[in-house]
Every structure is written in structure tokens, then in C-alpha cells.
XYZ file of C-alpha atoms in Angstrom:
545
model
C 29.070 0.989 -30.478
C 29.225 -2.516 -31.464
C 26.290 -3.953 -32.769
C 25.158 -7.277 -33.729
C 21.445 -8.594 -33.304
C 18.729 -11.267 -32.474
C 15.751 -12.889 -33.439
C 12.797 -13.316 -30.877
C 13.693 -15.494 -28.402
C 16.803 -14.545 -27.035
C 18.984 -17.516 -25.450
C 22.201 -16.152 -24.150
C 24.665 -19.093 -23.320
C 27.572 -17.824 -21.526
C 30.417 -19.820 -20.724
C 34.313 -19.012 -20.315
C 37.069 -20.347 -22.659
C 38.647 -23.611 -21.743
C 42.180 -21.989 -21.442
C 40.798 -18.858 -19.150
C 43.721 -17.052 -17.884
C 43.487 -16.834 -13.987
C 42.769 -13.153 -12.629
C 40.198 -12.332 -14.963
C 36.537 -13.792 -14.560
C 33.402 -13.438 -16.662
C 29.820 -14.248 -15.836
C 26.157 -13.978 -16.643
C 24.391 -11.395 -14.435
C 20.607 -11.227 -14.059
C 19.495 -7.538 -15.407
C 17.289 -7.471 -12.540
C 19.799 -7.710 -9.823
C 21.197 -4.602 -8.451
C 24.808 -3.849 -10.228
C 27.565 -4.137 -7.573
C 31.040 -3.190 -8.267
C 32.344 -5.378 -5.393
C 30.653 -8.284 -7.002
C 32.681 -11.198 -7.548
C 32.079 -14.433 -9.768
C 29.473 -16.732 -8.136
C 31.000 -20.083 -7.275
C 28.821 -21.784 -9.540
C 28.775 -19.932 -12.962
C 25.499 -21.125 -14.656
C 26.437 -22.713 -18.059
C 23.871 -20.768 -19.692
C 21.762 -17.994 -19.452
C 18.356 -18.299 -21.570
C 16.318 -15.314 -22.518
C 13.311 -14.901 -24.702
C 12.100 -12.507 -27.432
C 9.802 -12.191 -30.225
C 10.250 -10.573 -33.829
C 10.088 -6.773 -33.160
C 10.711 -6.826 -29.770
C 13.470 -5.330 -27.499
C 15.329 -7.688 -24.777
C 18.037 -6.826 -22.442
C 20.951 -9.498 -21.307
C 24.004 -8.468 -19.033
C 27.197 -10.065 -18.559
C 30.024 -9.051 -15.714
C 33.736 -8.709 -15.765
C 36.059 -8.619 -12.989
C 39.909 -8.569 -13.018
C 42.489 -9.050 -10.091
C 44.695 -6.528 -11.735
C 44.364 -3.244 -13.550
C 44.272 -4.056 -17.252
C 42.645 -3.174 -20.691
C 40.889 -5.767 -22.515
C 39.064 -5.830 -25.978
C 35.345 -6.661 -25.784
C 33.714 -7.403 -29.273
C 30.515 -9.303 -30.264
C 30.903 -11.657 -33.087
C 28.357 -13.125 -35.618
C 28.188 -16.937 -35.681
C 28.801 -18.933 -38.797
C 25.806 -20.473 -41.269
C 22.310 -19.595 -41.778
C 21.344 -19.575 -38.380
C 24.047 -16.649 -37.245
C 22.772 -13.647 -35.558
C 23.106 -10.922 -38.500
C 25.283 -7.744 -37.991
C 22.768 -5.093 -36.523
C 20.417 -7.077 -34.393
C 22.299 -5.994 -31.361
C 23.767 -3.108 -29.179
C 26.142 -3.620 -26.414
C 26.781 -1.095 -23.814
C 29.007 -0.534 -20.666
C 27.131 0.291 -17.414
C 28.443 3.397 -16.163
C 27.632 5.345 -12.872
C 26.785 9.006 -12.107
C 29.610 8.711 -9.674
C 32.039 6.596 -7.890
C 29.592 6.489 -4.912
C 26.684 5.738 -6.782
C 25.517 2.219 -8.410
C 26.257 1.934 -11.977
C 22.673 2.486 -13.994
C 23.670 4.186 -17.483
C 23.933 2.639 -20.634
C 27.425 4.569 -22.490
C 28.908 3.524 -25.563
C 32.388 2.360 -25.337
C 35.699 2.357 -27.330
C 38.266 -0.451 -26.982
C 40.415 -1.071 -25.076
C 37.997 -1.265 -21.897
C 40.227 -0.291 -18.585
C 39.105 -2.736 -16.188
C 40.230 -1.488 -12.336
C 41.766 -4.218 -9.857
C 38.935 -5.812 -8.223
C 36.251 -3.551 -9.531
C 33.231 -5.506 -11.418
C 32.067 -3.793 -14.554
C 28.772 -4.665 -16.204
C 27.740 -4.591 -20.026
C 24.530 -4.357 -21.270
C 23.209 -6.103 -24.371
C 19.882 -5.175 -26.046
C 18.443 -7.282 -28.775
C 16.019 -6.721 -31.298
C 15.163 -9.259 -34.225
C 13.406 -7.612 -37.120
C 9.628 -8.272 -37.711
C 9.123 -11.404 -39.786
C 12.083 -13.225 -38.503
C 11.703 -16.931 -38.697
C 11.297 -19.142 -35.717
C 14.890 -20.621 -34.784
C 18.134 -20.539 -32.657
C 20.626 -18.167 -33.824
C 23.930 -17.796 -32.421
C 26.879 -15.157 -32.090
C 29.902 -14.624 -29.533
C 30.974 -12.123 -27.095
C 34.847 -12.213 -26.881
C 36.805 -10.392 -24.218
C 40.499 -10.813 -24.915
C 43.439 -9.882 -22.819
C 47.217 -10.302 -23.195
C 47.153 -12.682 -26.031
C 44.514 -15.241 -24.506
C 40.355 -14.672 -24.622
C 37.285 -15.638 -22.764
C 34.487 -16.289 -24.631
C 30.321 -16.074 -24.272
C 28.561 -17.933 -26.944
C 25.241 -16.343 -27.355
C 22.379 -18.384 -28.657
C 19.117 -16.804 -29.922
C 15.901 -18.801 -30.415
C 13.068 -16.891 -31.982
C 9.445 -17.355 -30.644
C 6.968 -18.636 -33.389
C 4.706 -15.276 -32.861
C 4.786 -11.711 -32.697
C 3.210 -9.622 -29.812
C 0.034 -7.695 -30.051
C -0.216 -4.533 -28.473
C -1.403 -3.815 -25.284
C -4.939 -1.755 -24.832
C -3.132 0.096 -21.819
C -1.239 3.191 -22.461
C 2.229 3.889 -20.509
C 2.866 7.402 -19.692
C 5.854 9.650 -17.817
C 6.079 12.215 -15.447
C 8.234 14.905 -16.874
C 10.188 18.013 -16.299
C 11.529 19.412 -19.499
C 9.182 18.619 -22.417
C 10.967 20.605 -25.186
C 13.093 17.769 -26.101
C 15.415 17.498 -28.861
C 15.031 15.623 -31.665
C 14.260 11.945 -31.487
C 13.701 11.975 -27.975
C 9.691 11.191 -28.106
C 10.417 8.523 -30.608
C 12.754 6.614 -27.936
C 9.819 7.058 -25.853
C 7.418 5.487 -28.154
C 10.052 2.769 -28.780
C 10.355 2.076 -24.946
C 6.174 1.596 -25.284
C 5.063 5.023 -23.886
C 2.338 7.296 -25.515
C 1.571 9.852 -22.613
C 3.231 12.639 -20.859
C 2.333 14.495 -17.712
C 4.045 18.089 -17.133
C 3.764 20.760 -14.800
C 4.346 23.737 -17.390
C 5.161 26.587 -15.333
C 7.347 24.862 -12.828
C 10.580 25.771 -14.314
C 10.369 29.327 -13.151
C 10.127 28.286 -9.421
C 13.362 26.483 -9.630
C 16.322 27.801 -7.853
C 19.047 28.856 -10.578
C 21.918 26.836 -8.790
C 19.843 23.578 -8.657
C 20.256 23.352 -12.785
C 22.368 24.356 -15.385
C 20.110 26.465 -17.426
C 22.624 26.383 -20.091
C 23.067 22.951 -20.513
C 20.583 22.580 -23.287
C 19.051 24.829 -26.075
C 15.418 23.581 -25.356
C 12.799 26.062 -24.084
C 11.910 25.208 -20.465
C 8.325 27.189 -20.759
C 6.350 25.581 -23.803
C 3.149 27.481 -22.742
C 3.850 31.578 -22.008
C 1.313 33.972 -20.304
C 1.346 37.423 -20.851
C -1.015 40.089 -20.019
C -2.962 41.589 -22.859
C -4.701 44.687 -21.211
C -6.980 43.519 -18.977
C -6.980 40.057 -20.602
C -5.007 36.975 -20.735
C -2.931 36.004 -23.930
C -1.202 32.402 -24.212
C 1.601 31.822 -26.799
C 1.295 27.963 -27.779
C 4.080 28.401 -30.217
C 6.789 26.119 -28.469
C 3.843 24.030 -27.391
C 3.005 23.145 -31.139
C 6.894 22.558 -31.867
C 6.719 20.258 -29.155
C 3.479 18.489 -30.250
C 5.279 18.179 -33.637
C 7.944 15.934 -32.014
C 5.496 14.201 -30.157
C 3.468 13.099 -33.293
C 6.716 12.678 -35.205
C 7.734 10.122 -32.399
C 4.241 8.150 -33.134
C 3.039 8.868 -29.587
C -0.524 8.503 -29.117
C -1.046 10.569 -25.798
C -2.765 11.794 -23.802
C -0.972 15.042 -22.979
C -1.596 15.827 -19.402
C -0.812 19.418 -18.469
C -0.538 20.030 -14.478
C -1.497 23.462 -13.145
C 0.056 22.738 -9.855
C 1.553 20.498 -7.117
C 0.279 19.704 -3.729
C 1.381 22.844 -2.320
C 2.699 25.258 -5.092
C 0.094 26.456 -7.699
C 2.220 27.472 -10.703
C -0.268 28.353 -13.194
C -1.908 30.428 -10.723
C 1.378 31.736 -9.561
C 2.248 32.757 -13.275
C -1.045 34.374 -13.903
C -0.640 36.517 -10.586
C 2.847 37.694 -11.210
C 1.548 38.862 -14.727
C -1.108 40.750 -13.490
C 0.047 42.192 -10.422
C -1.750 40.036 -8.009
C -0.399 39.287 -4.463
C 1.292 35.580 -3.827
C 0.676 34.438 -0.320
C 2.555 31.783 1.219
C 0.640 29.958 3.795
C 1.178 28.707 7.355
C 2.477 25.230 7.196
C 0.037 22.548 6.546
C 0.954 18.730 7.248
C 4.851 19.858 6.565
C 4.159 22.251 3.319
C 3.009 25.624 2.529
C 0.907 26.799 -0.138
C 2.214 29.290 -2.164
C -0.565 30.714 -4.317
C -2.731 33.729 -5.032
C -6.120 34.495 -2.862
C -9.048 33.221 -4.777
C -10.753 36.100 -6.403
C -13.346 37.006 -9.358
C -10.287 38.224 -11.060
C -7.940 35.536 -10.673
C -11.256 33.080 -11.311
C -11.952 34.858 -14.401
C -8.095 34.663 -15.771
C -7.598 31.033 -14.621
C -10.563 29.579 -16.733
C -9.705 32.151 -19.657
C -6.206 30.612 -19.930
C -7.800 27.130 -20.368
C -10.274 28.202 -22.645
C -7.502 29.548 -24.924
C -5.680 26.247 -24.642
C -8.869 24.120 -25.382
C -9.453 25.685 -28.312
C -5.940 26.134 -29.414
C -5.718 22.039 -29.186
C -8.856 21.490 -31.047
C -8.047 24.252 -34.135
C -4.654 22.218 -34.076
C -6.408 19.077 -34.312
C -4.104 17.494 -32.331
C -5.378 13.634 -31.980
C -3.728 13.152 -28.504
C -6.363 13.861 -25.812
C -5.842 16.948 -23.514
C -5.986 16.086 -19.954
C -5.786 18.800 -17.212
C -4.371 18.142 -13.451
C -5.429 20.890 -11.263
C -3.320 19.872 -8.315
C -1.238 16.848 -7.721
C -2.111 14.979 -4.498
C -4.703 17.844 -3.448
C -6.324 15.506 -0.451
C -3.772 17.183 2.300
C -4.123 20.952 1.900
C -5.909 22.013 -1.336
C -9.192 19.576 -1.523
C -11.557 22.514 -1.231
C -9.671 24.931 -3.964
C -9.337 21.776 -6.446
C -13.031 21.070 -6.134
C -13.803 25.006 -6.733
C -11.503 24.734 -9.990
C -12.984 21.642 -11.101
C -16.560 23.075 -11.121
C -15.235 25.917 -13.097
C -13.534 23.802 -15.867
C -16.910 21.723 -16.143
C -18.891 24.598 -15.929
C -16.911 26.417 -18.992
C -15.707 23.049 -20.584
C -18.059 20.070 -19.842
C -16.322 17.666 -22.028
C -12.816 18.114 -20.447
C -11.588 15.632 -18.802
C -9.443 16.384 -15.349
C -6.933 13.650 -13.770
C -6.778 13.396 -10.121
C -4.120 11.758 -8.249
C -5.266 10.427 -5.131
C -2.313 8.426 -3.848
C -2.749 5.000 -2.271
C -5.811 4.966 0.208
C -9.451 4.290 -1.180
C -10.628 7.314 1.531
C -8.506 9.592 -0.418
C -9.896 8.768 -3.728
C -13.544 8.847 -2.261
C -12.930 12.586 -1.227
C -11.837 13.602 -4.763
C -14.701 11.754 -6.548
C -16.395 15.236 -6.915
C -13.573 16.709 -8.731
C -11.958 14.484 -11.178
C -12.717 12.180 -14.260
C -9.850 9.828 -13.835
C -8.790 8.089 -10.735
C -4.928 8.008 -10.515
C -3.652 5.973 -7.490
C -0.198 4.370 -6.602
C -1.995 1.929 -4.264
C -4.898 0.228 -2.894
C -5.560 -0.973 -6.547
C -8.479 -3.230 -5.982
C -10.680 -0.547 -4.166
C -9.637 1.920 -6.978
C -10.776 -0.269 -9.030
C -14.257 -0.891 -7.720
C -14.736 3.125 -7.164
C -13.919 3.775 -10.966
C -16.229 1.211 -11.980
C -18.967 2.195 -9.320
C -18.559 5.805 -10.408
C -17.802 5.774 -14.142
C -14.112 7.039 -13.864
C -11.123 6.244 -15.792
C -8.506 4.676 -13.844
C -4.644 4.935 -14.340
C -1.869 3.984 -12.021
C 1.533 5.054 -11.020
C 4.464 4.006 -9.510
C 8.459 5.178 -8.670
C 11.594 3.899 -9.370
C 12.746 1.705 -6.524
C 14.666 -0.929 -8.106
C 14.677 -2.732 -11.794
C 12.109 -5.495 -11.093
C 9.851 -3.023 -8.876
C 9.412 -0.391 -11.941
C 9.146 -3.419 -14.322
C 6.203 -4.632 -12.473
C 4.480 -1.270 -11.798
C 4.443 -0.552 -15.564
C 3.827 -4.007 -16.529
C 1.904 -6.798 -14.815
C 0.753 -4.430 -11.883
C -1.116 -2.635 -14.457
C -2.836 -5.770 -15.925
C -3.596 -6.921 -12.215
C -5.195 -3.712 -11.114
C -7.283 -3.368 -14.471
C -6.017 -0.032 -15.049
C -6.422 1.737 -18.426
C -2.676 2.565 -18.213
C 0.238 3.136 -16.015
C 2.702 6.582 -15.364
C 5.848 6.390 -13.798
C 7.895 9.269 -11.747
C 10.371 10.239 -13.052
C 11.605 10.733 -16.578
C 14.122 13.731 -16.489
C 13.599 15.319 -13.236
C 17.498 15.966 -13.087
C 17.533 18.993 -10.893
C 15.488 17.045 -8.273
C 17.517 13.779 -8.236
C 20.307 13.298 -10.763
C 20.384 9.978 -10.376
C 17.000 8.631 -10.188
C 15.686 9.337 -13.662
C 15.376 7.049 -16.866
C 17.080 9.122 -19.185
C 20.188 11.789 -19.013
C 22.168 13.971 -21.313
C 25.016 12.833 -22.699
C 28.135 14.571 -21.051
C 29.635 15.650 -24.519
C 26.210 16.421 -26.015
C 23.255 17.512 -24.117
C 21.079 16.716 -27.016
C 22.102 13.084 -27.319
C 20.253 10.526 -25.254
C 21.773 8.404 -22.452
C 19.371 5.655 -21.675
C 19.493 3.990 -17.962
C 18.778 0.608 -16.776
C 15.643 1.956 -14.945
C 14.269 3.189 -18.764
C 14.799 -0.664 -20.190
C 13.147 -2.101 -17.145
C 10.221 0.209 -17.999
C 9.999 -1.105 -21.570
C 10.400 -4.708 -20.252
C 6.927 -3.982 -18.308
C 5.264 -2.613 -21.281
C 6.428 -5.783 -22.974
C 5.136 -7.707 -20.094
C 1.778 -6.335 -20.892
C 2.012 -6.962 -24.737
C 2.580 -10.671 -23.845
C -0.737 -10.497 -21.622
C -2.732 -8.984 -24.657
C -1.265 -11.639 -27.020
C -2.360 -14.432 -24.805
C -5.898 -12.810 -24.176
C -6.056 -12.751 -27.728
C -4.742 -16.168 -28.351
C -7.612 -17.580 -25.621
C -10.142 -15.140 -27.490
C -9.752 -16.943 -30.984
C -9.357 -20.367 -29.328
C -12.622 -22.616 -29.928
C -14.655 -25.356 -27.736
C -13.002 -26.719 -24.716
C -9.550 -25.334 -25.583
C -11.048 -21.613 -25.053
C -12.329 -22.679 -21.759
C -8.997 -24.100 -21.103
C -7.201 -21.184 -21.934
C -9.560 -18.748 -20.048
C -8.949 -20.862 -16.666
C -5.129 -20.684 -17.321
C -5.304 -16.885 -18.045
C -7.309 -16.292 -15.067
C -4.887 -18.119 -12.837
C -1.924 -16.324 -13.972
C -3.898 -12.928 -13.475
C -4.663 -14.083 -9.878
C -1.261 -14.915 -9.257
C 0.021 -11.204 -9.922
C 1.084 -9.437 -6.813
C -1.958 -7.046 -6.145
C -0.340 -5.023 -3.545
C 0.616 -1.431 -3.161
C 3.893 -2.068 -5.200
C 6.280 -4.768 -5.815
C 10.076 -4.385 -4.997
C 12.329 -3.645 -2.125
C 15.345 -1.535 -2.089
C 17.838 -4.351 -1.041
C 18.158 -7.659 0.248
C 17.503 -6.508 4.048
C 14.252 -5.007 3.168
C 12.949 -8.200 1.441
C 10.054 -10.021 3.362
C 11.209 -13.209 5.373
C 11.111 -15.933 3.641
C 12.090 -14.434 0.122
C 15.266 -13.466 -1.677
C 16.298 -10.982 -4.252
C 16.557 -13.931 -6.791
C 12.558 -14.642 -5.886
C 11.646 -11.384 -7.144
C 13.426 -11.799 -10.271
C 12.132 -15.305 -11.373
C 8.381 -13.922 -10.400
C 8.689 -11.583 -13.224
C 10.252 -13.945 -15.838
C 8.013 -16.835 -14.347
C 4.828 -15.008 -15.249
C 5.972 -13.995 -18.845
C 7.012 -17.793 -19.161
C 3.229 -18.892 -18.412
C 2.203 -16.342 -20.685
C 4.204 -17.740 -23.262
C 3.501 -21.280 -23.172
C -0.057 -20.509 -22.937
C 0.161 -18.558 -26.473
C 2.162 -21.696 -27.826
C -0.441 -23.945 -26.570
C -3.265 -21.970 -28.027
C -1.436 -21.582 -31.503
C -0.457 -25.385 -31.616
C -3.999 -26.650 -30.796
């Protein structure tokens, strides 16, 4: 990997060398716009691509290469000259690779020179910049150089450092996960992307067909909490979970940790208990397209159900984990499992009154109202204003979640949408559900070493969303610290910015054809960067005055 780096406000100025040889094009490409192999250089190449960052912040930038013939090129990044040169170590550069020839590039891979370009196929390169904390404000320079057959194209890189550092957002970022027994360093990477919380279906692994996942591809234990029969009682083995918590703590993640007992049709925890104790597992008739897989409710099952959770709660307290333990009974239970989930909630509250329960209600107020008596935290992916009202009226926690349709959509749902909704945090689907969708997760196993992490463009977009929240928190702090008329002006400007954030179900579309009339893909990209620019202006104005 070639490394170089930046200081906070990053400005990438991209221009071709005057002696550019026909047949090889290089141009700046917005990282928010889909990466199409068929993309050609625009008729008018922007003379500069301005990007901003702050000391300690990661910031992305992308450029594209296209050749009219198959050829090998050398791609390097070189520091500039003088005191304002970008020091080595501030910047990483990756090639954006694809899962298959028929899929869109979305994986960030290290590369070795020469880089082989196919004829009329556009390749994309992702630059990640992080100036260290304490970097002085100013502009710094470096150059991306592409060499072929004795001539070169150059992309001057200009980095401007903003004169402030970002405050931490009071909101929490979290991920829906499949495997959680991750290799060393993966949770630290999660923290670097602004996340502190995880949610996982502990006993889901046992029901995944073998042919959907190569179970030999990693050393990790897929069942972090094990259940076994001990006479007439139940014994829980938390040894693997304790190792995982060690990695979570080493990575600096503050929680919460959400242990999920079942989804909207398969009750993994109760099925696992039933298998261990010889209880019958039933499959219901189809209800709204899905069959419920679960043992029947009975005094025996009820006793074992709550005993396992008591042991989990007691072990958590005994170990002194600072990350809050939260229970999700069933994911999205309104269509099939409402009454059963209410029964389980009442059992939990009777046995452990202080234990909080997480309730996923989807995107309608009516669904949330149906679940108010069986959850302590509303978790919604739509109707955000109504959900906020309910959380305040009934003293519930409030989180939102979203999926990965495109880069600007996931940036928004993990960033500005959380701020606009007034939520305590945001989760996204999905971190590493490789068996479910091998090309729609945020991280992947390296093809040569499953313990090595491969980041995706989605993963970087999530980090940008979390950074948007840090900019919002910094602006709020700057306004709070201002005095007199400046404070009032700041409040009005901050309110205006907040009100300009889209409050709909989600922001984002799959492609140009799905965009609302009168908008363009570029409008959506400019929207995200435009909000951040307004926050930067507000922070700067409050600081100067």
C-alpha cells in the first residue's frame, strides 16, 4: 500500500499534465456517485476537487483512470516540497475492486504496480486522508502520478486543514451483525468508523444451511453463547462471549451490546433450548408469507427461557462490562409474534425489572403503538417524527436504522438523518452477513487471509455519516459557547440547517431512473456536502467572533 497523508481540510486539485498522451484519461470522481466501469471522462473535467477535513478526521477522495488499450501503468502518490508538503503516512490509496465482473466496484484493495488497465474499462482509486490531531491549519500538497510508456499524468493534491477539531457526537452508531467472534483489530476498525454498538442473533448460525457459507473460511466461533442441559436445568457457557467482549473493550467500543433472541419468524434462542431439552419445535402455517419456527409456549419452556437470560444478566454484572446489555426479543414482531413478544417482555421485566428491551417497529407509527407495552427502546426505519413523539410521550429510548442502497443513502441514514430525527443513535443493516448477501456488506474477508479485513465503499460512507454528526455536535457546542447576539444568531442558523435536513423515510435512490422528478444524482451528493459546508461556516463564524 502506498501511503501519504493530509491535514484537516482536504482539497484535492486534479488536473492532467499538459503533455498528456491520447488514450489515457484521468479525472476526479465524486465518491458518492456509483462506480461504473463504462464511465468515460466527462466533457469538462473539473479543474479541482475541493475536500475538507479536520485534524484527526478521515476523509475520502476518488479519481478514475481509463485507457483506450490494455496497458500497465504505475500509480504512486508523492509528497510535495517544503514545509507545507503532506507528510508520508497521512494518506492511503486503494484500488476499488468488485466482487465479480457483473457487479459494481465497492471493495478497497491494496495494489501493486504496475496496475493493469483493460481497454475501455474505467478503474477507480480511493484515497483516504487523516491528518493527525494537532495539525496546524493551512494548505498542504502532494501529487498523484500515473506513468505509462515514458509519459505521466499528474493530479496535484492540495490539502487545507480546518482550524478546529471535531467534538464527539452524543449519538451512538451501531451495526447489525452475523458473526461477532471477529479477528483481532476488527472491532478497533469499527470504532475508527464511529461505531460503538452491535446487535447480533446469537443462535442464528445453527440454522444456516451449510452450502450457503464456507464454514472453514475462518477460525472464529459462530456461537458465542452456548446452551447445554444440566439435569433439569440449563447451563450457559459465556467463555467465547467473554473473549469477544475483550476485543470490543480493546477496540474502545462503548456499547451497547444487543443480544437478539429471534427474528420475525424464527425464534433462535427458544429453538436452541427446545433442541437441548427434547421439546418439540413446530412450524406454523404461513402468516403473511412466513412460517413461525418455534416450540410451543409452556411452563417448562418459560422457566428455561428466563433462566438463561438471568444467567446472562448475572454474568454480565459479575464481569463488570461497562457496555450496556440490551435484549431484543423478536425482530419486527408486529406481523406474527406480537402476543408472544409481549408475554416474553412481561417475563423479563418480572425477573429483571431494570433490563432494557429493544423493539424494532419498522416504519409506521401504528406499529410502534402496538409495541409500546413490550419495549423500552423504539427502533424505527421510518415515520421518524412520529416515532420521536411517541418516545417522548411514553419515556422510551429512540433509535433509527437503515440499509445500504447507495453511498449517499447510507451516509445520510447513519448521519444527518439521526440528527434530524432526534434519535439517540443509528444502526445499519448489515456488517458481515456474507451468506445472506455476499456483495452488500460493509466489510469482507481478504481472499488470501480471512483474518484480514477488506473495507468497502459503504463502510467509508458510514464513517462520513458519523463524521457529519460530529460536525453537527461541534456546531452545537460552538453556538452554546457564543454569547449575546452572536449566540442568538447561531441558534437561528443551526435551526435553519437542521430543518433543511430531509426527514422522510430514507434519503437515497438506487439509480438515476428512480430519482424524483426535478432532481439529479448530483443533487443528492451536493445535498450531503452542502449541509456539512454550512455547519463548517457556522463553526468558523462562531469561533472567529
